[in-house]
Coordinates of C-alpha atoms in Angstrom, one line a residue:
M1 CA -26.1 -13.7 8.4
S2 CA -27.3 -16.6 6.2
A3 CA -24.9 -18.9 4.4
T4 CA -25.1 -18.4 0.7
S5 CA -22.2 -20.7 -0.2
S6 CA -21.6 -24.3 0.6
S7 CA -17.9 -24.2 -0.2
V8 CA -15.4 -25.4 2.4
A9 CA -12.7 -23.0 3.4
R10 CA -9.1 -24.0 2.9
V11 CA -8.3 -23.2 6.6
P12 CA -10.5 -23.9 9.5
L13 CA -13.1 -21.3 10.6
V14 CA -12.2 -20.7 14.2
D15 CA -15.1 -21.2 16.5
P16 CA -15.4 -18.1 18.7
A17 CA -16.7 -20.2 21.6
N18 CA -13.4 -22.2 21.6
A19 CA -11.1 -19.3 21.0
T20 CA -8.8 -18.0 23.8
G21 CA -6.7 -15.0 24.6
T22 CA -6.3 -12.3 22.1
V23 CA -8.2 -14.2 19.4
R24 CA -11.2 -14.5 21.7
A25 CA -11.1 -10.8 22.7
V26 CA -10.9 -9.6 19.1
L27 CA -13.7 -12.1 17.9
D28 CA -15.9 -10.8 20.8
Q29 CA -15.4 -7.2 19.5
I30 CA -16.2 -8.3 16.0
H31 CA -19.3 -10.1 17.1
G32 CA -20.3 -7.0 19.0
A33 CA -19.9 -4.8 15.9
F34 CA -21.7 -7.1 13.5
G35 CA -24.1 -9.1 15.8
A36 CA -22.4 -12.2 14.4
T37 CA -18.9 -13.3 13.6
P38 CA -18.4 -13.3 9.8
H39 CA -16.6 -16.2 8.3
M40 CA -13.8 -14.0 7.0
F41 CA -12.7 -13.1 10.6
R42 CA -13.1 -16.7 11.7
A43 CA -10.7 -17.7 8.9
V44 CA -8.2 -14.9 9.7
A45 CA -8.4 -15.9 13.4
N46 CA -6.0 -18.7 12.6
S47 CA -3.3 -16.0 13.0
P48 CA -3.7 -13.8 16.0
A49 CA -1.4 -11.2 14.4
A50 CA -3.3 -11.1 11.1
L51 CA -6.6 -10.9 13.0
Q52 CA -5.4 -8.0 15.1
S53 CA -4.0 -6.3 12.0
M54 CA -7.2 -6.6 10.0
W55 CA -9.5 -5.6 12.8
G56 CA -7.3 -2.7 13.8
A57 CA -7.2 -1.4 10.2
F58 CA -11.0 -1.5 10.0
G59 CA -11.3 0.4 13.2
A60 CA -8.7 3.0 12.3
L61 CA -10.1 3.6 8.8
G62 CA -13.6 3.7 10.2
G63 CA -12.6 6.8 12.1
G64 CA -10.9 8.5 9.2
V65 CA -11.9 11.3 6.9
I66 CA -13.3 8.9 4.2
G67 CA -16.9 8.4 5.2
A68 CA -18.4 5.0 5.5
G69 CA -20.4 5.2 2.3
L70 CA -17.3 6.1 0.2
G71 CA -15.3 3.5 1.9
E72 CA -17.8 0.9 1.0
Q73 CA -17.9 2.0 -2.6
I74 CA -14.1 1.7 -2.7
A75 CA -14.4 -1.8 -1.2
V76 CA -17.1 -2.8 -3.7
A77 CA -15.0 -1.6 -6.7
V78 CA -11.8 -3.4 -5.4
A79 CA -13.7 -6.6 -4.6
N80 CA -15.4 -6.7 -8.1
R81 CA -12.0 -6.0 -9.8
N82 CA -10.4 -8.9 -7.8
G83 CA -13.3 -11.3 -8.3
C84 CA -13.9 -11.5 -4.6
N85 CA -17.5 -12.7 -4.1
Y86 CA -17.2 -12.6 -0.3
C87 CA -16.1 -8.9 -0.1
L88 CA -18.5 -7.9 -2.8
A89 CA -21.4 -9.4 -0.9
A90 CA -20.2 -8.1 2.5
H91 CA -19.4 -4.5 1.4
T92 CA -22.6 -4.2 -0.6
A93 CA -24.6 -5.1 2.5
L94 CA -22.4 -2.7 4.6
G95 CA -22.8 0.0 2.0
R96 CA -26.5 -0.2 2.1
K97 CA -26.4 0.0 5.9
A98 CA -24.2 3.1 5.4
G99 CA -26.9 4.7 3.3
V100 CA -25.5 4.1 -0.2
S101 CA -28.2 3.2 -2.8
G102 CA -28.2 -0.2 -4.5
E103 CA -27.7 1.7 -7.8
A104 CA -24.7 3.5 -6.5
L105 CA -23.2 0.3 -5.2
A106 CA -23.8 -1.5 -8.5
A107 CA -22.2 1.4 -10.4
A108 CA -19.2 1.3 -8.0
Q109 CA -18.6 -2.3 -9.0
S110 CA -17.5 -0.9 -12.3
G111 CA -15.7 2.0 -10.8
E112 CA -18.4 4.5 -11.8
S113 CA -20.5 7.1 -10.0
T114 CA -22.8 9.9 -11.0
D115 CA -21.0 12.0 -8.4
Q116 CA -17.7 13.4 -9.9
R117 CA -15.8 13.3 -6.6
T118 CA -16.8 9.6 -6.0
A119 CA -16.0 8.7 -9.6
A120 CA -12.5 10.2 -9.3
V121 CA -11.9 8.3 -6.1
L122 CA -13.1 5.0 -7.7
R123 CA -10.9 5.6 -10.8
F124 CA -7.9 6.2 -8.6
A125 CA -8.6 3.1 -6.4
L126 CA -9.0 0.9 -9.4
K127 CA -5.8 2.3 -11.0
L128 CA -4.0 1.5 -7.8
V129 CA -5.2 -2.1 -8.1
N130 CA -4.7 -2.5 -11.8
E131 CA -1.3 -0.9 -11.9
R132 CA -0.1 -2.3 -8.5
G133 CA 0.3 1.1 -7.0
Q134 CA 2.1 2.6 -10.1
V135 CA 0.1 5.8 -10.3
D136 CA 1.6 9.2 -11.3
A137 CA 1.4 12.8 -10.3
A138 CA -1.6 13.4 -12.6
D139 CA -3.6 10.7 -10.9
V140 CA -3.0 12.3 -7.5
Q141 CA -3.8 15.8 -9.0
A142 CA -7.1 14.5 -10.3
L143 CA -8.1 13.8 -6.7
R144 CA -6.9 17.2 -5.5
D145 CA -8.9 18.8 -8.4
Q146 CA -12.0 17.2 -6.8
G147 CA -11.2 18.9 -3.4
L148 CA -9.6 15.9 -1.8
S149 CA -6.8 16.6 0.7
D150 CA -3.6 14.7 1.2
E151 CA -5.2 13.1 4.2
H152 CA -8.0 11.8 1.9
I153 CA -5.5 10.6 -0.7
V154 CA -3.4 8.6 1.8
E155 CA -6.6 7.2 3.3
I156 CA -7.8 6.1 -0.1
V157 CA -4.6 4.2 -0.6
A158 CA -5.0 2.6 2.9
H159 CA -8.6 1.6 2.0
V160 CA -7.4 -0.1 -1.2
A161 CA -4.6 -1.9 0.7
L162 CA -7.0 -3.2 3.4
N163 CA -9.4 -4.4 0.7
L164 CA -6.6 -6.2 -1.1
F165 CA -5.8 -7.9 2.2
T166 CA -9.4 -9.0 2.7
N167 CA -9.9 -10.0 -1.0
Y168 CA -6.8 -12.1 -1.0
V169 CA -7.8 -13.8 2.3
N170 CA -11.3 -14.7 1.0
V171 CA -10.2 -15.7 -2.5
A172 CA -7.1 -17.6 -1.6
L173 CA -8.6 -19.4 1.3
A174 CA -12.0 -20.0 -0.3
V175 CA -13.9 -18.5 2.7
P176 CA -17.6 -19.3 2.3
V177 CA -19.8 -16.3 1.7
D178 CA -22.1 -15.6 4.7
F179 CA -23.7 -12.4 3.3
P180 CA -26.4 -12.1 0.6
G181 CA -24.8 -12.8 -2.7
V182 CA -24.1 -10.1 -5.3
K183 CA -23.2 -10.9 -8.9
L184 CA -19.8 -9.9 -10.1
R185 CA -19.7 -7.5 -13.1
P186 CA -17.3 -7.9 -16.0
A187 CA -14.3 -5.6 -15.9
R188 CA -14.4 -2.8 -18.4

């Protein structure tokens, strides 16, 4: 990963070589998964509990019913809505790795998709963000109308919550972006 931002994080980025115990073990797993240790995880490593929580959530949701591609589109939409350059860059790269086209990822930034099911998921995800979870029965029914089960619906909420966590970490702590940059799109 190449650094695309010269900003200084508001917390130290833990050096994996100097980490010990649980932090070292989790950072080793992250390095194994990515081939590097992204700055976000190095920032979160200041709290072993937060690092375990974040990495555990990524692992659990990675094995869920929401496929990697849709999960990355949710992440891109949430990151763009929250103005998180770090997560937008990271999830655009991960989305491409998961087989999502650049065009689909760019559309997801605005909560859009040519696929009706994906569009419904992105609308719901962004409504969760915009309304701080205050959705109604019609919003949930719109997902069911696209063939999504209760398992899918709960997982969509979990993906949004995880992405809020990562967005807030990166924005609040000014974590330097170490993925290829992606331009934020204006909210509609």
